[in-house]
Tab-separated table of C-alpha atoms in Angstrom:
chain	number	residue	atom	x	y	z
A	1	UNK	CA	-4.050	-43.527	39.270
A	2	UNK	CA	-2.182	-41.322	36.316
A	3	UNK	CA	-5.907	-39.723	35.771
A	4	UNK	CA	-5.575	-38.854	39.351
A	5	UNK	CA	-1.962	-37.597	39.240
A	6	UNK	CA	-2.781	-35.623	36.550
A	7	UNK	CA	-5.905	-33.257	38.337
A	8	UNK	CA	-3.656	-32.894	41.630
A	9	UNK	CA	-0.781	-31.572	39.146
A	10	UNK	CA	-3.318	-29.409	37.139
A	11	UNK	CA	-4.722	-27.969	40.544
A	12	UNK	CA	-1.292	-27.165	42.016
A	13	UNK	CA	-0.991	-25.456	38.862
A	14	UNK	CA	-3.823	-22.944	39.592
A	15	UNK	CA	-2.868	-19.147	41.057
A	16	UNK	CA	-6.278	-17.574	41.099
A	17	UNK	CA	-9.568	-17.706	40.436
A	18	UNK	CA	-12.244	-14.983	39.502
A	19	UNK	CA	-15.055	-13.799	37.583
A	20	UNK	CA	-15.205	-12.138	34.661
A	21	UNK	CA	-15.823	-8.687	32.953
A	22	UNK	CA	-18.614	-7.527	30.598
A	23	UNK	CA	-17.339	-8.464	27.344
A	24	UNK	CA	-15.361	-11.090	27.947
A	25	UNK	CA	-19.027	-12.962	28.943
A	26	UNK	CA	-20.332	-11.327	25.962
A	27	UNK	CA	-17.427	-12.531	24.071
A	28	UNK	CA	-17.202	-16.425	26.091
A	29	UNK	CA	-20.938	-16.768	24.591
A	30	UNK	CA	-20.527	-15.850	20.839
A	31	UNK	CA	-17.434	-17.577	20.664
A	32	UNK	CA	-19.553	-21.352	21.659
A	33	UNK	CA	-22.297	-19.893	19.715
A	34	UNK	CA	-19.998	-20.199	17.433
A	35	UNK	CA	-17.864	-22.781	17.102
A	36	UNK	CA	-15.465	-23.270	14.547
A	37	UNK	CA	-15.754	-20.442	12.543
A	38	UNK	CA	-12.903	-18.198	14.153
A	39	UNK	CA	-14.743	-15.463	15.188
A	40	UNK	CA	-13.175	-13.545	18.012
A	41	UNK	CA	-9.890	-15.319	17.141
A	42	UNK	CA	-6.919	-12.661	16.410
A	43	UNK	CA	-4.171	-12.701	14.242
A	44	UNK	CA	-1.328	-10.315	14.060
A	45	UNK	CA	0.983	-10.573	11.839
A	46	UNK	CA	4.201	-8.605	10.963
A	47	UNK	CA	7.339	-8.386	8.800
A	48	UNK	CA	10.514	-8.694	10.960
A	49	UNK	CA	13.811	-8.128	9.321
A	50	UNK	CA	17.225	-8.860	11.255
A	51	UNK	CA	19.981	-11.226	12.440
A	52	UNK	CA	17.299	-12.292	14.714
A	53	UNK	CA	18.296	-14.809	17.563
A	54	UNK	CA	15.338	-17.097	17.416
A	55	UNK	CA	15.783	-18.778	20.668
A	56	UNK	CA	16.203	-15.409	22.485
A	57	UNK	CA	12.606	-14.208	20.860
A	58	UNK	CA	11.038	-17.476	22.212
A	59	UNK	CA	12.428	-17.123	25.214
A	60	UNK	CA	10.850	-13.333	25.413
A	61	UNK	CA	7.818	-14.230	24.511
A	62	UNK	CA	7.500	-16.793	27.349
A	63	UNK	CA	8.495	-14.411	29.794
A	64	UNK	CA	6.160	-11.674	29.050
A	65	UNK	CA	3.266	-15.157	29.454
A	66	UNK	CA	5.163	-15.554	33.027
A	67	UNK	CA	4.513	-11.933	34.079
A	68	UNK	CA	0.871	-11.676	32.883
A	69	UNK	CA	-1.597	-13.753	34.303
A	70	UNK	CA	-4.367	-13.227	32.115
A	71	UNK	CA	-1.829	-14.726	29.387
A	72	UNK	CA	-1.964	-17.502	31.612
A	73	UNK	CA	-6.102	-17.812	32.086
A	74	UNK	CA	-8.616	-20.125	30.734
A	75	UNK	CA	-12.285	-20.121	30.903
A	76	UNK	CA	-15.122	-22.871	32.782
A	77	UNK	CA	-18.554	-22.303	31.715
A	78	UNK	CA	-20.084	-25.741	31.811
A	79	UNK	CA	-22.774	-26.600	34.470
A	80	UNK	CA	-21.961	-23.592	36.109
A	81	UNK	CA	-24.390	-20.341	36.760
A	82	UNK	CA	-21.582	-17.687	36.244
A	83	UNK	CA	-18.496	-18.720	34.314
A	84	UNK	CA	-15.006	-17.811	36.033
A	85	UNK	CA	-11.450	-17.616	34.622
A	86	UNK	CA	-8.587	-19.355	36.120
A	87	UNK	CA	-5.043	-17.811	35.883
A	88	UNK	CA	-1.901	-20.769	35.702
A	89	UNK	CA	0.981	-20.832	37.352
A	90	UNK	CA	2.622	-21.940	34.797
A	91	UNK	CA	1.570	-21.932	31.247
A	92	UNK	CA	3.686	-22.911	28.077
A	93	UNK	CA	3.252	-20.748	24.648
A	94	UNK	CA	3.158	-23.113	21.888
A	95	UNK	CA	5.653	-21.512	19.303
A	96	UNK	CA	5.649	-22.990	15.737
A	97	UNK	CA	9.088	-22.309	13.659
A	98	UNK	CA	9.307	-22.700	9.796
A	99	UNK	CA	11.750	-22.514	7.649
A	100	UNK	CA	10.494	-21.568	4.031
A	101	UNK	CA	13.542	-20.621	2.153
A	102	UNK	CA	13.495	-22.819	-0.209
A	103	UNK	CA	10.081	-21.354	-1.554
A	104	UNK	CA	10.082	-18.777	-4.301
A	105	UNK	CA	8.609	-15.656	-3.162
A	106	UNK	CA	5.593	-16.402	-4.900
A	107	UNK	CA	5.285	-19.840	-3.189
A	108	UNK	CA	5.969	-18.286	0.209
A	109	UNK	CA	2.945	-15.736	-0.398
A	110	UNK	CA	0.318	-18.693	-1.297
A	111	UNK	CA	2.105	-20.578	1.837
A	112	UNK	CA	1.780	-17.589	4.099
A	113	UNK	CA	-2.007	-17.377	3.033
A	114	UNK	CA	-2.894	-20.402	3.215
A	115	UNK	CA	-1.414	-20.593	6.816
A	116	UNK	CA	-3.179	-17.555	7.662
A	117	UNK	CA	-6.561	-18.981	6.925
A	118	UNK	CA	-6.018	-22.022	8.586
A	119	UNK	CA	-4.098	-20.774	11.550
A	120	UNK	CA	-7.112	-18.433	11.785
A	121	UNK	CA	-10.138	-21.152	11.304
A	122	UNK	CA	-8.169	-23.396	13.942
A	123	UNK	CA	-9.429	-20.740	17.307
A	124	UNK	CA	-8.899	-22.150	20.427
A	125	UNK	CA	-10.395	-24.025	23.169
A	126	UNK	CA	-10.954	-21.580	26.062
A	127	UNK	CA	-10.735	-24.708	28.663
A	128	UNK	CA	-7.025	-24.585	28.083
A	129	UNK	CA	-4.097	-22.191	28.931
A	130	UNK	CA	-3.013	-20.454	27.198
A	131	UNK	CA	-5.162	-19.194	24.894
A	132	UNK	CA	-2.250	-17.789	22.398
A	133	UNK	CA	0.349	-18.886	19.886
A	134	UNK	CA	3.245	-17.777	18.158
A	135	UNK	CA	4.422	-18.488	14.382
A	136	UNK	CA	7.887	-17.613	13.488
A	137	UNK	CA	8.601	-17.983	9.685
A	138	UNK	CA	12.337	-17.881	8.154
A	139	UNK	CA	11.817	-16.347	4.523
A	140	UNK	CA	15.670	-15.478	3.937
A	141	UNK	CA	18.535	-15.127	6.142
A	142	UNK	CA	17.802	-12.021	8.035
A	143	UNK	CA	13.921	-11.961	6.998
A	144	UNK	CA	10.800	-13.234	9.217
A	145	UNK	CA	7.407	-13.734	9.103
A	146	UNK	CA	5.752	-13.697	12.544
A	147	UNK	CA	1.788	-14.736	13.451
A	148	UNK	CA	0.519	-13.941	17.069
A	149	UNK	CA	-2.803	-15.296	17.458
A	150	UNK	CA	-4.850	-15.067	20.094
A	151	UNK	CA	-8.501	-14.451	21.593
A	152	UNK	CA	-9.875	-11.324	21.993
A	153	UNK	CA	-11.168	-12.432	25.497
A	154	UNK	CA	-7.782	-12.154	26.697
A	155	UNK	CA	-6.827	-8.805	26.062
A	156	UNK	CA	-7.793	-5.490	23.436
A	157	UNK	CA	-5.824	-3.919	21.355
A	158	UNK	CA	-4.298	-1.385	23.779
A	159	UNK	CA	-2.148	-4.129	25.135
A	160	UNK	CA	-0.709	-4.967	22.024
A	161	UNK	CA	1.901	-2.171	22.564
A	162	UNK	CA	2.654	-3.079	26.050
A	163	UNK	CA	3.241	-6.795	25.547
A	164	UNK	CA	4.850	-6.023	22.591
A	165	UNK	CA	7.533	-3.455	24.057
A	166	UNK	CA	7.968	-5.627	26.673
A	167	UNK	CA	9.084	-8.501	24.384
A	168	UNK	CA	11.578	-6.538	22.770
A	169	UNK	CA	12.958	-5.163	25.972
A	170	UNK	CA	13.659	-9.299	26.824
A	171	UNK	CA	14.451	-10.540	23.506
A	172	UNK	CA	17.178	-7.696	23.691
A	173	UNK	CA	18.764	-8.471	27.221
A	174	UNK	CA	18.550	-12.205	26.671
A	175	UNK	CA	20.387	-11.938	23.110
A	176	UNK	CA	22.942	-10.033	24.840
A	177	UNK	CA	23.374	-12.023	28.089
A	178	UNK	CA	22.211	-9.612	30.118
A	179	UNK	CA	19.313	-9.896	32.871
A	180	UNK	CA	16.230	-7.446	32.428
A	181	UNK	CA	14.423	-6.262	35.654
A	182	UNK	CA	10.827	-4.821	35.410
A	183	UNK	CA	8.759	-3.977	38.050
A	184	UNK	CA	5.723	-6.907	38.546
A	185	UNK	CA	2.354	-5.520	36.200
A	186	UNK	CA	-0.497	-4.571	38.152
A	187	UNK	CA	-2.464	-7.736	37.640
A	188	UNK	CA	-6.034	-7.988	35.923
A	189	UNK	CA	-7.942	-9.765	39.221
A	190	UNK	CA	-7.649	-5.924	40.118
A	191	UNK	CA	-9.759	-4.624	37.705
A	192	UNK	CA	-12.867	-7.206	38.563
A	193	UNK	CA	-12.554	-6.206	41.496
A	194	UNK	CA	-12.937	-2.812	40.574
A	195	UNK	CA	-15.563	-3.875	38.478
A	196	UNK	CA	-17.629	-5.557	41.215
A	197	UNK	CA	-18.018	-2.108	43.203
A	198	UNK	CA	-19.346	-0.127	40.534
A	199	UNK	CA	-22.993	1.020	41.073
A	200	UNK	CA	-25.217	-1.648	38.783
A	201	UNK	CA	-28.552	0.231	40.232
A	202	UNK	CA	-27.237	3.415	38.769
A	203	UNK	CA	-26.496	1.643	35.869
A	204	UNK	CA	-29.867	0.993	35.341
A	205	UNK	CA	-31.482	4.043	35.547
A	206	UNK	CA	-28.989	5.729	32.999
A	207	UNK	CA	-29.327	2.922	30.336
A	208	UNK	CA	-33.362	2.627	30.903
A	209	UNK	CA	-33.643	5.931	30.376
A	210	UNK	CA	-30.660	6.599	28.065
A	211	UNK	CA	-32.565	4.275	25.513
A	212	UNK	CA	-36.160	4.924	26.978
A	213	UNK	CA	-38.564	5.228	23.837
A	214	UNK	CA	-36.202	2.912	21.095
A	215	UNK	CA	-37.817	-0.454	21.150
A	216	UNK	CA	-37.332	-0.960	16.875
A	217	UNK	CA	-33.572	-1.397	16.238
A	218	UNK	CA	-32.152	-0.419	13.082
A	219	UNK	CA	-30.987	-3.639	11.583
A	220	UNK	CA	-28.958	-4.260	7.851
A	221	UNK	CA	-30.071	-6.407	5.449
A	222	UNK	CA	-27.193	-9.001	6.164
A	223	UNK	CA	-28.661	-9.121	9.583
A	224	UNK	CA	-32.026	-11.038	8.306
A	225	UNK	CA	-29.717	-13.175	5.755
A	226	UNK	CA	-27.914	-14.323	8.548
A	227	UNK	CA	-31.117	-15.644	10.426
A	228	UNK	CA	-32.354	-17.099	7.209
A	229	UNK	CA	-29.002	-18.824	7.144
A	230	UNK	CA	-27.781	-19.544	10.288
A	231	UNK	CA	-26.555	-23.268	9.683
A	232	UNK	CA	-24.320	-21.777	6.661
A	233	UNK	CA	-20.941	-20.782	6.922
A	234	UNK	CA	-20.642	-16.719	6.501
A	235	UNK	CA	-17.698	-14.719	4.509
A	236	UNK	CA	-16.161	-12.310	6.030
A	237	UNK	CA	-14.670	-9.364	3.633
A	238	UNK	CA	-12.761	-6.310	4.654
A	239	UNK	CA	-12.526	-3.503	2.692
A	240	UNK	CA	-10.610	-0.042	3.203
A	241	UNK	CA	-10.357	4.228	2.757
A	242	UNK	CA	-7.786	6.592	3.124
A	243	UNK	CA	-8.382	10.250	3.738
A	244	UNK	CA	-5.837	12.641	2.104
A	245	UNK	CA	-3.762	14.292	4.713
A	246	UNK	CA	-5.446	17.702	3.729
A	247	UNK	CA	-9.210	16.596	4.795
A	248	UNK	CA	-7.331	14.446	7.911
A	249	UNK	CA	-5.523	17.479	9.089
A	250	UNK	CA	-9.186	19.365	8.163
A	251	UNK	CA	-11.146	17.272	10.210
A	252	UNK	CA	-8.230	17.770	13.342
A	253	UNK	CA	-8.472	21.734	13.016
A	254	UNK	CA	-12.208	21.520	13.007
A	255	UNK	CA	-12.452	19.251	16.311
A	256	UNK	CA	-9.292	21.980	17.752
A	257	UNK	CA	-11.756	25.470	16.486
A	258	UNK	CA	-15.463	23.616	17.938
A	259	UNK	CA	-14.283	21.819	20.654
A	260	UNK	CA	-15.204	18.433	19.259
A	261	UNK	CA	-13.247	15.109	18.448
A	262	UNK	CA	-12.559	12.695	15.863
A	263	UNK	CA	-14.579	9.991	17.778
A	264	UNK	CA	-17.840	12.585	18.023
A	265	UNK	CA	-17.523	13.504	14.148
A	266	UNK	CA	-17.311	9.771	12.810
A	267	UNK	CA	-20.478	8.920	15.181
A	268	UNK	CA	-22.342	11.698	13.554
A	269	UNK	CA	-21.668	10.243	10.205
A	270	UNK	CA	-21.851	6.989	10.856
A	271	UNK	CA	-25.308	7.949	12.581
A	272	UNK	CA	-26.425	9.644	9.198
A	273	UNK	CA	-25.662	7.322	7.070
A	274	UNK	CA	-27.570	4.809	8.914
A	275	UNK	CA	-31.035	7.198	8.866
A	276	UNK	CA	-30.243	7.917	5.305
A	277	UNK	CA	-30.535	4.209	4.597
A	278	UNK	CA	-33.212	2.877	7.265
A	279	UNK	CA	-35.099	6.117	6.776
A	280	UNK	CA	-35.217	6.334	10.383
A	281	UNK	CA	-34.156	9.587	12.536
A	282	UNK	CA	-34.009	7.273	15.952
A	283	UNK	CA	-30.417	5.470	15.804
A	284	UNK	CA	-28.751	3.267	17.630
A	285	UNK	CA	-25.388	1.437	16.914
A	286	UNK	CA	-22.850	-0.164	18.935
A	287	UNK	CA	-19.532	2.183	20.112
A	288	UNK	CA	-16.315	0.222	21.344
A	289	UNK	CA	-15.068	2.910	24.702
A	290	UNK	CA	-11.786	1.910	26.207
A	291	UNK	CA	-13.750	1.133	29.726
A	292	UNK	CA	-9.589	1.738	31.350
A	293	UNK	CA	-11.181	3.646	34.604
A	294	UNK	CA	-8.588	6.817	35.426
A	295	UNK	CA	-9.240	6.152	39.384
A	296	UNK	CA	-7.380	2.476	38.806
A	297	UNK	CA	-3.840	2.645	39.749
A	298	UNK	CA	-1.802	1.612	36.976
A	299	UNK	CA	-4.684	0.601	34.839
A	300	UNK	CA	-2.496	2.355	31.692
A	301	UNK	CA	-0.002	-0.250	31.955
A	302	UNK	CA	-2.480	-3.618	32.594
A	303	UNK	CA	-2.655	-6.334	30.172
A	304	UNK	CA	-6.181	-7.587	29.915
A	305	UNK	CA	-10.012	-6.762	28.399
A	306	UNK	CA	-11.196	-3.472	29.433
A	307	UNK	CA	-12.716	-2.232	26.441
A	308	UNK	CA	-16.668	-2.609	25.805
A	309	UNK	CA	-19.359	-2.009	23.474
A	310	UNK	CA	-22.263	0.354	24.201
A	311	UNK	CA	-24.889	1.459	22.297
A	312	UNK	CA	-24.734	5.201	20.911
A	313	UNK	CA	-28.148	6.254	20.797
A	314	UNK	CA	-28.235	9.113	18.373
A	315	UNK	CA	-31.224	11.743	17.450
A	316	UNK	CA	-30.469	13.395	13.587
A	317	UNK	CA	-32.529	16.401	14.165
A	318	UNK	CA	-34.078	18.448	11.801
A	319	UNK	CA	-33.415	22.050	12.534
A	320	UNK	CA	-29.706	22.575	14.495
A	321	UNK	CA	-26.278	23.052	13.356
A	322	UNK	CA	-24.055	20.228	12.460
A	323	UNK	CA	-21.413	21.779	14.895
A	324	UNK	CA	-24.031	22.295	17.966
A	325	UNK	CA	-25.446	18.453	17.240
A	326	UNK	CA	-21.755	17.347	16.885
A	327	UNK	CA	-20.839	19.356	20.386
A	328	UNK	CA	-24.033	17.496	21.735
A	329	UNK	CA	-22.498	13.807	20.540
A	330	UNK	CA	-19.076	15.129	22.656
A	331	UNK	CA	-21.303	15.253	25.858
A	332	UNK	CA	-23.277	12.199	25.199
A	333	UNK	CA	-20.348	10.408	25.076
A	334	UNK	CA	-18.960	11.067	28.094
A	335	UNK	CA	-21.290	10.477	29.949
A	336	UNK	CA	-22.199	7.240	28.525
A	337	UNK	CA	-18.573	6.554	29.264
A	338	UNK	CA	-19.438	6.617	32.991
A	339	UNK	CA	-21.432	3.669	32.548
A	340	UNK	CA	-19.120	1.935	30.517
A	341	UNK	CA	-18.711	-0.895	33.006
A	342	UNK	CA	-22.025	-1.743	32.046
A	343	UNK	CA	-22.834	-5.596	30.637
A	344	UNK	CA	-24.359	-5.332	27.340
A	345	UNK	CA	-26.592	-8.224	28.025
A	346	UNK	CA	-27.645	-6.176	31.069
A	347	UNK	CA	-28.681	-2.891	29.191
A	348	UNK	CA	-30.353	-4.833	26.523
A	349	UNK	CA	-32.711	-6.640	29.143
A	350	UNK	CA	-33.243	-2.658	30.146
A	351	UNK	CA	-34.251	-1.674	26.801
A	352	UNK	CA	-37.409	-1.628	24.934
A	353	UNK	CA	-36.174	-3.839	22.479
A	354	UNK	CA	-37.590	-7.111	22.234
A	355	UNK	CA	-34.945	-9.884	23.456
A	356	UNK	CA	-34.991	-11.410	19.962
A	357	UNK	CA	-33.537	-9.044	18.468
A	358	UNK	CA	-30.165	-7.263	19.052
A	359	UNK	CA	-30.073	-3.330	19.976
A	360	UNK	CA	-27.751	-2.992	17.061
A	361	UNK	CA	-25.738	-5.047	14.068
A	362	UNK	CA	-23.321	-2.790	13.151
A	363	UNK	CA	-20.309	-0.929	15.601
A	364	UNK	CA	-18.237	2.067	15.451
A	365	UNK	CA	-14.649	1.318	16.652
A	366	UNK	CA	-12.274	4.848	17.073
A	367	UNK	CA	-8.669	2.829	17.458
A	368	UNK	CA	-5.982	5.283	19.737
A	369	UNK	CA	-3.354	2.549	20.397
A	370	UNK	CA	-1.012	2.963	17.480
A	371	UNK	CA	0.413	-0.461	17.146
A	372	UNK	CA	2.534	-0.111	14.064
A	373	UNK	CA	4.258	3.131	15.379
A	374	UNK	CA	5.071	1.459	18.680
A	375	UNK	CA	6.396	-1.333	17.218
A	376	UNK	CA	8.828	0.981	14.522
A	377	UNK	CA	10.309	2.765	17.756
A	378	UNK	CA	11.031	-0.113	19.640
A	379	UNK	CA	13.012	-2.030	17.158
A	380	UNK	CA	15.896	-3.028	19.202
A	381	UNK	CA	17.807	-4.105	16.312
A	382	UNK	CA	14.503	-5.487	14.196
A	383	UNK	CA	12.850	-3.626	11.835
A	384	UNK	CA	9.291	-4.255	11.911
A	385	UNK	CA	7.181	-3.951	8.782
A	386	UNK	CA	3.829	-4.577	7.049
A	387	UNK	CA	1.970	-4.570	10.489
A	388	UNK	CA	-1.371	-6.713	9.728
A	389	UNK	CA	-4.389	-7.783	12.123
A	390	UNK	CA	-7.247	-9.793	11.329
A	391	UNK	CA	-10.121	-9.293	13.996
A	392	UNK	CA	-13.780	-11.056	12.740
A	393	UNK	CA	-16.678	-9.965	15.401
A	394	UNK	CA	-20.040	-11.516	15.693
A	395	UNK	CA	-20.931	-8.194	14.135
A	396	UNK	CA	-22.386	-8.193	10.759
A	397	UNK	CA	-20.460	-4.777	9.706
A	398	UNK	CA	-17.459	-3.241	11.817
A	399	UNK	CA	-16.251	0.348	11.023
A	400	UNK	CA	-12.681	1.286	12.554
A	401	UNK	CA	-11.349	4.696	12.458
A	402	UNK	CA	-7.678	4.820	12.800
A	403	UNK	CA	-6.260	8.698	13.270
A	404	UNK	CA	-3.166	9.715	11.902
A	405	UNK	CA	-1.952	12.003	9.482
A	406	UNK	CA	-3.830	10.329	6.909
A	407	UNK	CA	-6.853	8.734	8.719
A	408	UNK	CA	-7.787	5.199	7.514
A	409	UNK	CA	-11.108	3.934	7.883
A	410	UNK	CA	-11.319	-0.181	7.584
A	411	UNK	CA	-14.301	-2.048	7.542
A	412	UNK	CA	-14.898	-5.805	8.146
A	413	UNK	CA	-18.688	-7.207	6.933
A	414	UNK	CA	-20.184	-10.697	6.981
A	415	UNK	CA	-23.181	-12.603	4.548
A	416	UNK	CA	-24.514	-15.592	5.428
A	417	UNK	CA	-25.171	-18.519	2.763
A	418	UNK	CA	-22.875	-17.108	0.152
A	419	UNK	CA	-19.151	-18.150	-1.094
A	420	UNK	CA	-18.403	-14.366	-2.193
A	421	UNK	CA	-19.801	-11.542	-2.253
């Protein structure tokens, strides 16, 4: 009878139903594929400095979970042809508060790490709502430590300065009393449904013959370590470079004089380096697009998973400018871009490559969602310092370009059956 009680409770507790977009099925199947190793599971972590009302900032966060429903959404996959997401009504955060003040500095770092890597190893079950938590950490009086994890099936990174204004905006009304009225978000059901008009039959005829001719894909060395040791654990490394302002505000007057962008110019030598090393002049690797389609009302402002990875099919000719080829990547792009809704899964069963193997093992990602500069001008009172996020993809090597005045190029790599590398 309580068993009972329990699934008519649970299914009062349901506010929609509906399927689900490209990567987040791409990103529901690595994540069981697997298990327990964290992939897929996001961490962002900041410095927050302040007479910060705790309960207020709890209280914030929960409301910003209230007005987003994929914040609210969990995932059924089992015995099922096509897996759907279901949005709560109602869906508690789970908020963690420590209080580490009595730690030396030094003990709080090896705490904080330690945390990280467990908090990070721990993922989460998609079967339950929400898929999100918050850490809040008390270092000294008027100094914080604060962990949002989630997983990436939820949302990209382009939300990460909505949800994150919007928390400040309630943290600041509720510390003061006050009430804080913000028009209701456009919710994500509206982009699958968006999603479920495109044209897939045009799809298909771009991506067969976008990719028409490439059926040998040029995989890394980590790539065959990782099927020779695919019931190890992998490490995952990051590593990092800074361009001097001089060659970052270079590289902006060059894209300005030619027409070109950052995005187009890091593709070209990402697409170089790869034929220098596979001795191959036929390249394909996998580029992250924003997939946010223009004709969407209010897509700008929608919390959710819209980006998507696409493979950037790239020719390294032989006689031709770099600026004409370069000019020629601009083009390319966009109109790959017009495909973007595109399942990955789909346009590899499209391809020439055999379905063993995948159409690419490393991806380009060109970040334009500035978290750490949206956070600094929304401080409300907090200063907000020593931004951090932790992102591990299936992927064996992930490049992200970050633009700025000095642009910083971060790269995250796995190997299989090793404890360091």
């Amino acid at each position: 009878m309580v068993l009972s009680a329990q699934k008519k409770q649970s299914k009062k507790n349901i506010e929609d139903i509906y399927s689900l977009s490209p990567l987040q099925k791409g990103l529901l199947f690595h994540s069981l594929y697997e298990q327990n190793s964290g992939i897929y599971s996001i961490q962002l972590s900041v410095r927050l400095s302040g007479s910060i009302d705790k309960i207020s900032l709890k209280k914030a966060w929960q409301q910003v979970v209230n007005r987003h429903s994929v914040l609210r959404t969990f995932f059924i996959w089992e015995k099922r042809e096509t897996p759907l997401q279901i949005v709560r009504k109602q869906a508690e955060l789970p908020w963690i508060s420590h209080d580490w003040r009595h730690f030396s500095k030094e003990q709080q770092e090896l705490e904080l790490e330690a945390l990280l890597k467990t908090e990070q190893k721990q993922g989460f079950d998609l079967r339950k709502a929400p898929l999100m938590r918050c850490t809040l950490i008390q270092l000294e009086d008027e100094a914080f430590q604060f962990i949002w994890s989630y997983h990436h099936i939820l949302k990209d990174g382009w939300c990460s300065s909505i949800i994150f204004r919007e928390v400040l905006a309630f943290y600041e009304s509720f510390s003061q009393g006050k009430t804080l009225n913000i028009a209701p978000p456009v919710p994500y059901r509206n982009y699958i449904l968006w999603l479920e008009k495109q044209d897939l039959e045009q799809a298909e005829k771009f991506w067969r013959n976008n990719l028409q001719g490439f059926s040998s894909p040029n995989l890394l060395k980590t790539t065959l370590s990782r099927n020779l040791n695919r019931n190890k654990d992998f490490n995952y490394q990051e590593t990092s470079l800074k361009l001097s302002e001089v060659l970052s505000d270079n590289l902006q007057k060059i894209c300005r004089q030619h027409k070109l962008t950052l995005n187009s110019i890091f593709q070209g030598v990402w697409a170089l380096l790869l034929s220098h090393y596979s001795g191959e002049s036929d390249i394909v690797f996998g580029g992250t697009v924003s997939g946010r389609p223009p004709q969407l009302p209010g897509v700008e402002s929608m919390v959710g998973l819209f980006i998507n990875t696409l493979p950037v099919r790239i020719s390294i000719p032989r006689n031709e400018t770099l600026i004409s080829w370069l000019q020629k990547l601009v083009n390319q792009q966009i109109e790959r871009e017009s495909y973007s809704y595109s399942s990955l899964v789909d346009i590899q069963s499209w391809s020439e490559v055999p379905s063993k193997f995948p159409l690419f093992d490393s991806i380009l990602i060109f970040e334009n969602y500035p978290i750490a500069t949206s956070l600094s001008q929304q401080s409300n009172g907090i200063t907000v310092e020593k931004v951090q996020t932790l992102d591990i993809t299936h992927y064996p090597l992930s490049i992200t370009i970050m633009p700025g005045s000095e642009i910083n190029i971060e790269m995250g790599y796995l190997a299989w059956g090793h404890k360091k590398l």
